Short mmCIF file of C-alpha atoms and ligand atoms in Angstrom, two decimals:
data_model
loop_
_atom_site.label_atom_id
_atom_site.label_comp_id
_atom_site.label_asym_id
_atom_site.label_seq_id
_atom_site.Cartn_x
_atom_site.Cartn_y
_atom_site.Cartn_z
CA MET A 1 -4.04 19.93 20.77
CA PHE A 2 -1.56 17.15 20.20
CA PHE A 3 -2.41 13.48 19.70
CA ASP A 4 0.49 11.36 20.85
CA ASP A 5 -0.36 8.65 18.39
CA PRO A 6 0.02 10.06 14.89
CA GLN A 7 -0.80 6.60 13.54
CA MET A 8 -4.40 7.50 14.14
CA LEU A 9 -4.03 9.02 10.73
CA SER A 10 -3.77 5.58 9.21
CA LEU A 11 -5.70 3.50 11.74
CA GLY A 12 -9.10 3.45 13.39
CA LEU A 13 -9.88 5.43 16.50
CA ASP A 14 -10.71 3.72 19.79
CA GLU A 15 -13.95 4.33 21.64
CA GLN A 16 -12.67 7.21 23.75
CA GLU A 17 -11.12 8.87 20.73
CA HIS A 18 -14.38 8.41 18.87
CA LYS A 19 -16.22 10.14 21.72
CA ASN A 20 -13.72 12.98 21.82
CA TYR A 21 -14.05 13.27 18.12
CA SER A 22 -17.86 13.37 18.15
CA HIS A 23 -17.86 16.10 20.79
CA ASN A 24 -15.45 18.29 18.87
CA LYS A 25 -16.31 17.16 15.39
CA ILE A 26 -16.25 20.50 13.65
CA THR A 27 -13.12 21.88 15.31
CA TYR A 28 -11.37 18.59 14.83
CA ASN A 29 -12.32 18.21 11.17
CA LYS A 30 -11.26 21.75 10.42
CA LEU A 31 -7.93 21.37 12.17
CA MET A 32 -7.11 18.02 10.58
CA SER A 33 -8.06 19.02 7.09
CA LYS A 34 -6.09 22.25 7.48
CA ILE A 35 -2.98 20.38 8.60
CA GLN A 36 -3.38 17.66 5.99
CA ALA A 37 -3.74 20.25 3.25
CA LYS A 38 -0.74 22.17 4.51
CA ALA A 39 1.35 18.99 4.69
CA ARG A 40 0.36 18.10 1.12
CA GLN A 41 1.37 21.58 0.03
CA GLU A 42 4.69 21.52 1.89
CA ALA A 43 5.51 18.01 0.68
CA LYS A 44 5.34 19.15 -2.95
CA LEU A 45 8.57 19.05 -4.92
CA ASN A 46 9.39 21.60 -7.59
CA TYR A 47 10.59 19.03 -10.11
CA CYS A 48 9.31 15.83 -11.68
CA TYR A 49 10.67 12.82 -9.77
CA TYR A 50 11.12 10.86 -13.01
CA CYS A 51 12.61 13.28 -15.56
CA LYS A 52 13.90 15.79 -12.95
CA LYS A 53 12.63 18.71 -15.02
CA GLU A 54 11.33 21.69 -13.11
CA VAL A 55 7.52 21.74 -13.01
CA SER A 56 4.86 23.77 -11.26
CA SER A 57 2.03 21.30 -11.62
CA PHE A 58 1.99 17.54 -11.32
CA CYS A 59 -0.02 14.76 -12.81
CA ASN A 60 -2.65 13.20 -10.59
CA SER A 61 -1.10 9.74 -10.99
CA HIS A 62 -3.12 6.67 -10.04
CA SER A 63 -1.52 4.06 -7.81
CA VAL A 64 -3.66 1.36 -9.40
CA PRO A 65 -4.25 1.53 -13.18
CA GLN A 66 -7.45 3.35 -14.01
CA PHE A 67 -8.79 0.47 -16.10
CA CYS A 68 -8.87 -1.64 -12.89
CA LEU A 69 -10.69 1.03 -10.88
CA ARG A 70 -13.21 1.56 -13.66
CA ARG A 71 -13.85 -2.17 -13.83
CA ILE A 72 -14.91 -2.37 -10.18
CA ALA A 73 -16.52 1.07 -9.85
CA ALA A 74 -20.24 1.68 -9.49
CA ASP A 75 -21.47 5.13 -10.61
CA GLY A 76 -17.83 6.14 -10.92
CA LYS A 77 -17.12 5.39 -7.25
CA VAL A 78 -15.09 2.78 -5.40
CA TYR A 79 -14.66 2.07 -1.73
CA TYR A 80 -11.34 3.08 -0.38
CA ALA A 81 -9.64 1.04 2.37
CA ASN A 82 -10.52 3.61 5.00
CA THR A 83 -14.14 2.60 4.57
CA LEU A 84 -13.09 -0.30 6.76
CA ILE A 85 -10.57 1.59 8.85
CA ASP A 86 -13.43 3.88 9.77
CA LEU A 87 -11.76 7.21 10.12
CA PRO A 88 -14.68 9.54 10.56
CA PHE A 89 -12.87 12.56 9.19
CA MET A 90 -11.98 10.93 5.91
CA ARG A 91 -14.50 10.20 3.24
CA SER A 92 -15.28 6.54 2.83
CA GLU A 93 -15.82 6.43 -0.89
CA GLN A 94 -13.94 8.16 -3.62
CA GLY A 95 -14.44 8.95 -7.26
CA VAL A 96 -12.27 6.93 -9.61
CA ASN A 97 -10.37 10.07 -10.50
CA GLU A 98 -9.22 10.77 -6.97
CA ALA A 99 -8.77 7.32 -5.40
CA GLY A 100 -5.20 6.56 -4.41
CA THR A 101 -3.52 9.28 -6.37
CA PHE A 102 -0.08 10.81 -5.91
CA GLN A 103 1.48 13.97 -7.32
CA LEU A 104 5.16 13.40 -7.97
CA ILE A 105 5.72 13.25 -11.71
CA CYS A 106 4.80 15.47 -14.65
CA ARG A 107 1.96 14.76 -17.07
CA ALA A 108 4.28 13.98 -19.97
CA CYS A 109 6.05 11.29 -17.91
CA ASP A 110 2.83 9.83 -16.50
CA SER A 111 1.45 9.33 -19.99
CA LYS A 112 4.40 7.27 -21.15
CA ILE A 113 6.41 5.60 -18.39
CA PHE A 114 3.71 3.11 -17.30
CA GLN A 115 2.30 2.45 -20.76
CA GLN A 116 3.16 -1.24 -21.10
CA TYR A 117 1.69 -2.35 -17.82
CA GLU A 118 -1.34 -0.03 -17.86
CA ASP A 119 -2.63 -1.61 -21.05
CA PRO A 120 -5.27 -4.27 -20.23
CA THR A 121 -4.54 -6.16 -23.45
CA ALA A 122 -0.98 -6.76 -22.25
CA TYR A 123 -2.31 -9.41 -19.84
CA GLN A 124 -3.18 -11.91 -22.52
CA ALA A 125 0.32 -13.21 -21.90
CA LYS A 126 2.45 -13.36 -18.75
CA PRO A 127 3.83 -9.92 -17.82
CA THR A 128 7.27 -9.07 -19.17
CA GLY A 129 10.22 -8.00 -17.03
CA GLN A 130 9.69 -4.49 -18.31
CA MET A 131 6.08 -4.46 -17.07
CA LEU A 132 7.18 -5.68 -13.63
CA ALA A 133 9.79 -2.91 -13.45
CA GLN A 134 7.12 -0.35 -14.34
CA ILE A 135 4.87 -1.66 -11.57
CA ALA A 136 7.78 -1.58 -9.08
CA MET A 137 8.63 1.95 -10.20
CA LYS A 138 5.12 3.11 -9.44
CA ASP A 139 5.05 1.27 -6.11
CA TYR A 140 8.16 3.19 -5.06
CA LEU A 141 6.76 6.52 -6.25
CA GLN A 142 3.72 5.90 -4.13
CA MET A 143 5.87 5.00 -1.11
CA ILE A 144 8.09 8.05 -1.61
CA TYR A 145 5.06 10.33 -1.89
CA LYS A 146 3.61 8.93 1.31
CA ARG A 147 6.87 9.46 3.22
CA LEU A 148 7.30 13.03 1.92
CA HIS A 149 3.79 13.77 3.08
CA GLU A 150 4.46 12.22 6.51
CA GLU A 151 7.69 14.16 6.83
CA ALA A 152 5.75 17.40 6.45
CA LEU A 153 2.99 16.13 8.70
CA TYR A 154 5.39 15.40 11.58
CA ARG A 155 6.99 18.79 11.13
CA LEU A 156 3.57 20.45 11.38
CA MET A 157 2.64 18.33 14.38
CA GLY A 158 5.67 19.77 16.10
CA ALA A 159 5.08 23.32 14.96
CA GLU A 160 1.30 23.53 15.25
CA LEU A 161 0.14 20.80 17.61
CA GLY A 162 3.02 20.93 20.07
CA ALA A 163 4.43 17.45 19.49
CA PRO A 164 7.72 16.97 21.42
CA THR A 165 10.90 17.70 19.43
CA ASN A 166 12.56 14.33 20.11
CA TYR A 167 9.45 12.58 18.92
CA VAL A 168 9.38 14.58 15.68
CA ASP A 169 13.14 14.09 15.18
CA HIS A 170 12.93 10.35 15.76
CA ASN A 171 10.24 10.03 13.12
CA HIS A 172 12.12 12.24 10.70
CA GLU A 173 15.16 10.00 11.10
CA ILE A 174 13.15 6.87 10.22
CA ILE A 175 11.54 8.65 7.27
CA SER A 176 14.86 9.82 5.89
CA LEU A 177 16.32 6.27 6.04
CA ASP A 178 13.24 4.96 4.23
CA LEU A 179 13.44 7.70 1.62
CA SER A 180 17.05 6.94 0.75
CA GLU A 181 16.25 3.22 0.33
CA TYR A 182 13.15 3.91 -1.73
CA SER A 183 15.01 6.31 -3.97
CA SER A 184 17.70 3.76 -4.82
CA SER A 185 15.03 1.07 -5.40
CA PHE A 186 13.21 3.55 -7.62
CA SER A 187 16.35 4.18 -9.68
CA ARG A 188 16.78 0.45 -10.29
CA ALA A 189 13.14 0.12 -11.36
CA GLN A 190 13.52 3.18 -13.58
CA ILE A 191 16.41 1.57 -15.47
CA GLY A 192 14.55 -1.76 -15.60
CA SER A 193 11.42 -0.08 -16.94
CA LEU A 194 13.20 0.89 -20.13
CA GLY A 195 13.11 -2.76 -21.15
CA LYS A 196 16.74 -3.82 -21.33
CA HIS A 197 16.98 -5.79 -18.09
CA ASN A 198 14.20 -8.34 -18.20
CA ASP A 199 15.62 -10.41 -15.37
CA TRP A 200 15.86 -7.73 -12.70
CA TYR A 201 12.53 -8.68 -11.15
CA TYR A 202 11.40 -12.20 -10.45
CA LEU A 203 7.74 -13.15 -10.80
CA CYS A 204 7.37 -15.58 -7.90
CA TYR A 205 3.60 -16.02 -8.13
CA TYR A 206 1.28 -15.59 -11.08
CA LYS A 207 -2.35 -16.61 -11.66
CA LYS A 208 -4.92 -15.59 -14.19
CA LEU A 209 -8.39 -16.23 -12.76
CA ASN A 210 -11.31 -16.75 -15.11
CA TYR A 211 -13.54 -14.33 -13.19
CA THR A 212 -13.39 -10.66 -12.15
CA VAL A 213 -12.49 -10.05 -8.50
CA PRO A 214 -14.11 -7.09 -6.68
CA ILE A 215 -10.84 -5.51 -5.49
CA ALA A 216 -7.93 -3.72 -7.13
CA PHE A 217 -4.53 -3.44 -5.53
CA GLN A 218 -0.93 -2.69 -6.31
CA GLY A 219 1.83 -2.02 -3.82
CA GLY A 220 5.08 -2.99 -2.14
CA VAL A 221 4.61 -4.80 1.15
CA VAL A 222 7.24 -5.58 3.80
CA MET A 223 6.16 -8.97 5.13
CA VAL A 224 7.03 -9.89 8.70
CA CYS A 225 6.63 -13.68 8.54
CA ASP A 226 5.96 -16.66 6.29
CA PHE A 227 3.52 -19.59 6.56
CA GLU A 228 5.55 -21.19 9.36
CA ASP A 229 5.74 -17.90 11.28
CA ASP A 230 9.45 -17.66 10.46
CA VAL A 231 10.65 -14.07 10.20
CA ILE A 232 11.06 -12.60 6.70
CA ASN A 233 11.82 -9.01 7.71
CA ASP A 234 12.95 -7.89 11.15
CA ILE A 235 11.02 -4.62 11.07
CA TYR A 236 12.59 -3.50 14.37
CA ASN A 237 16.19 -3.83 13.28
CA MET A 238 17.37 -0.22 13.20
CA SER A 239 20.95 -1.05 12.15
CA PRO A 240 21.93 1.05 9.10
CA ASP A 241 23.27 -2.17 7.53
CA TYR A 242 19.93 -3.93 7.74
CA HIS A 243 17.38 -3.22 5.03
CA THR A 244 13.80 -4.35 4.93
CA LYS A 245 12.71 -5.77 1.56
CA GLU A 246 9.38 -5.42 -0.18
CA ILE A 247 7.41 -7.97 -2.07
CA HIS A 248 5.34 -6.37 -4.85
CA ILE A 249 1.75 -7.50 -5.10
CA ALA A 250 -0.74 -6.71 -7.85
CA VAL A 251 -4.40 -7.64 -8.18
CA PHE A 252 -5.79 -6.38 -11.47
CA PRO A 253 -9.45 -7.04 -12.27
CA LEU A 254 -10.00 -7.26 -16.05
CA GLU A 255 -13.21 -7.47 -18.07
CA GLN A 256 -13.88 -11.21 -17.46
CA GLU A 257 -10.67 -12.26 -15.74
CA SER A 258 -8.25 -11.20 -13.02
CA ILE A 259 -4.48 -11.12 -12.76
CA ILE A 260 -2.89 -11.90 -9.41
CA MET A 261 0.87 -11.58 -9.15
CA LEU A 262 3.69 -11.30 -6.66
CA PHE A 263 7.24 -10.39 -7.59
CA ILE A 264 10.52 -9.38 -5.98
CA ASP A 265 13.87 -7.84 -6.81
CA ALA A 266 15.69 -10.80 -8.43
CA ARG A 267 18.74 -10.30 -6.17
CA ASP A 268 16.65 -10.78 -3.06
CA LYS A 269 16.56 -14.27 -1.50
CA ARG A 270 14.57 -13.33 1.58
CA TYR A 271 11.15 -14.31 0.24
CA ARG A 272 12.19 -17.64 -1.31
CA LYS A 273 10.80 -19.87 1.42
CA PHE A 274 7.56 -17.90 1.55
CA TYR A 275 6.76 -18.12 -2.16
CA LYS A 276 7.70 -21.81 -2.32
CA GLN A 277 5.23 -22.46 0.50
CA LEU A 278 2.63 -20.31 -1.25
CA ASN A 279 2.94 -22.04 -4.61
CA LYS A 280 2.50 -25.48 -3.01
CA LEU A 281 -0.91 -24.65 -1.54
CA PRO A 282 -4.24 -25.34 -3.28
CA LEU A 283 -5.48 -22.32 -5.28
CA GLU A 284 -8.19 -21.36 -2.78
CA GLU A 285 -5.61 -21.25 0.05
CA GLN A 286 -3.16 -19.25 -2.07
CA LEU A 287 -5.84 -16.67 -2.74
CA SER A 288 -6.92 -16.51 0.87
CA ALA A 289 -3.31 -15.88 1.95
CA ILE A 290 -2.82 -13.13 -0.64
CA ASN A 291 -6.15 -11.59 0.34
CA TYR A 292 -5.05 -11.60 4.00
CA ILE A 293 -1.62 -10.11 3.21
CA ILE A 294 -3.18 -7.27 1.22
CA PHE A 295 -5.74 -6.32 3.86
CA SER A 296 -3.47 -6.74 6.88
CA TYR A 297 -0.38 -4.99 5.51
CA SER A 298 -1.79 -2.28 3.28
CA GLU A 299 -4.29 0.55 3.23
CA ASN A 300 -4.06 1.09 -0.46
CA VAL A 301 -6.76 -1.30 -1.60
CA TYR A 302 -9.90 -0.45 -3.55
CA ILE A 303 -13.10 -2.37 -3.18
CA SER A 304 -16.11 -2.55 -5.44
CA LYS A 305 -19.18 -0.78 -4.13
CA SER A 306 -21.22 -3.83 -5.07
CA ILE A 307 -19.71 -5.75 -2.13
CA ASP A 308 -22.27 -6.69 0.47
CA GLU A 309 -22.51 -4.34 3.45
CA SER A 310 -22.16 -7.30 5.84
CA ILE A 311 -18.57 -7.85 4.63
CA LEU A 312 -17.58 -4.25 5.23
CA THR A 313 -18.83 -4.45 8.79
CA ASN A 314 -17.48 -7.96 9.50
CA GLU A 315 -15.61 -7.61 12.80
CA HIS A 316 -12.58 -9.73 11.86
CA PHE A 317 -12.31 -8.05 8.52
CA VAL A 318 -12.34 -4.53 9.97
CA ALA A 319 -9.78 -5.55 12.62
CA THR A 320 -7.51 -6.99 9.92
CA CYS A 321 -7.71 -3.80 7.89
CA GLN A 322 -6.67 -1.82 10.94
CA LYS A 323 -3.46 -3.75 11.47
CA SER A 324 -0.37 -1.80 10.71
CA SER A 325 3.30 -2.52 11.10
CA ILE A 326 3.77 1.19 11.76
CA ALA A 327 1.60 0.86 14.85
CA THR A 328 3.57 -2.06 16.20
CA ALA A 329 6.79 -0.35 15.18
CA SER A 330 5.96 2.46 17.56
CA HIS A 331 6.42 0.05 20.48
CA PRO A 332 9.92 -1.29 19.91
CA PHE A 333 10.27 -2.84 23.36
CA GLY A 334 10.70 -6.40 24.57
CA ASN A 335 9.42 -9.03 22.23
CA ALA A 336 8.09 -6.63 19.67
CA LEU A 337 9.05 -8.89 16.78
CA ASN A 338 7.26 -11.87 18.33
CA ALA A 339 4.22 -9.68 18.79
CA ALA A 340 4.39 -8.61 15.15
CA VAL A 341 4.68 -12.24 14.00
CA ALA A 342 1.60 -13.12 16.05
CA GLU A 343 -0.19 -10.09 14.64
CA PHE A 344 0.53 -10.87 10.98
CA SER A 345 0.53 -14.67 11.19
CA LEU A 346 -0.78 -16.17 7.96
CA SER A 347 -2.51 -18.84 10.04
CA LYS A 348 -5.26 -16.25 10.51
CA ARG A 349 -5.91 -16.00 6.80
CA ASN A 350 -9.22 -17.85 6.88
CA GLU A 351 -10.68 -15.64 9.59
CA ILE A 352 -11.68 -12.99 7.06
CA PRO A 353 -13.77 -13.20 3.89
CA ASN A 354 -11.60 -14.03 0.90
CA LEU A 355 -12.55 -11.39 -1.66
CA LEU A 356 -10.34 -13.08 -4.25
CA SER A 357 -12.38 -16.27 -4.19
CA GLU A 358 -14.95 -17.06 -6.84
CA GLU A 359 -17.74 -16.58 -4.31
CA PHE A 360 -17.35 -12.79 -4.59
CA ARG A 361 -16.87 -12.58 -8.36
CA LEU A 362 -18.24 -9.57 -10.20
CA ALA A 363 -18.34 -11.42 -13.52
ZN1 LIG B 1 8.65 14.26 -15.95
#
């Protein structure tokens, strides 16, 4: 039983797949949860990724600070992005304690290495360089954890579901290139997070809104194109000398306010045109673009359960959440880059509800 599109793990199923799934629901659920659990187990390291000390148990680290999740939760629950991606075998809502967690560092490290940025009172002023480095550090940990998990998953797909060897090898090659880039980016953030290099990350967009938005997000995103559909990252360039670059995005809902910020590695010039275009737009348009970028490029976004059901079932919104550069990356033929630009074009930003706008405020 091999599915030749492993991206179904991060995307929605089509109608036929849905039918197949409904007919074999129990077998399918059992098999997938068995393989997922096994992959999680096999992906586990035996040392803390931060302090490198040997450990047998890891902290359940949150990708988004807990104070943000608590702020938007109802009865201790938040919607997870896959509510919209509609994967029937994954739960659509999660408790605050389990949403978007990763197990890569020890408890002692988790309790101290993110301290500055995970303190809601720190946002009375603009974030410091040290806070940005801490955010970047966590973004990379999250990305590394995801790749380690996928590495094990592909291995198991080969071993247990009969996926072809060249297919598994090809994916392992991509994963190992990503992992080596992420690990060097992590090391830079780790040094920056100690507070002595306040200019290593550049805050290219920052807004404090005077209302609480109903979503929480933090992550590194590899953008394909800017507002003029000019390419930022050529995601199909497989040359070892070419590196894709992330832009870090954070949306932190606070008690009565929200922080929206974008930042980059200060050495990186690739996003300059994009953030200049962004900063020139009226606020409402800025927010709608950031909202679109988050939902089209990432799965790691948490949504308040108080959001109206009609939004979660909005056709354009669901389709946007199902976009994935991984999916398009699996078809590297012909004008794949043009197709990706069309797919992620920011000109579509107003086609989906803008959850960052005041209209959807929680408070
Ligand atoms: Zn540690």
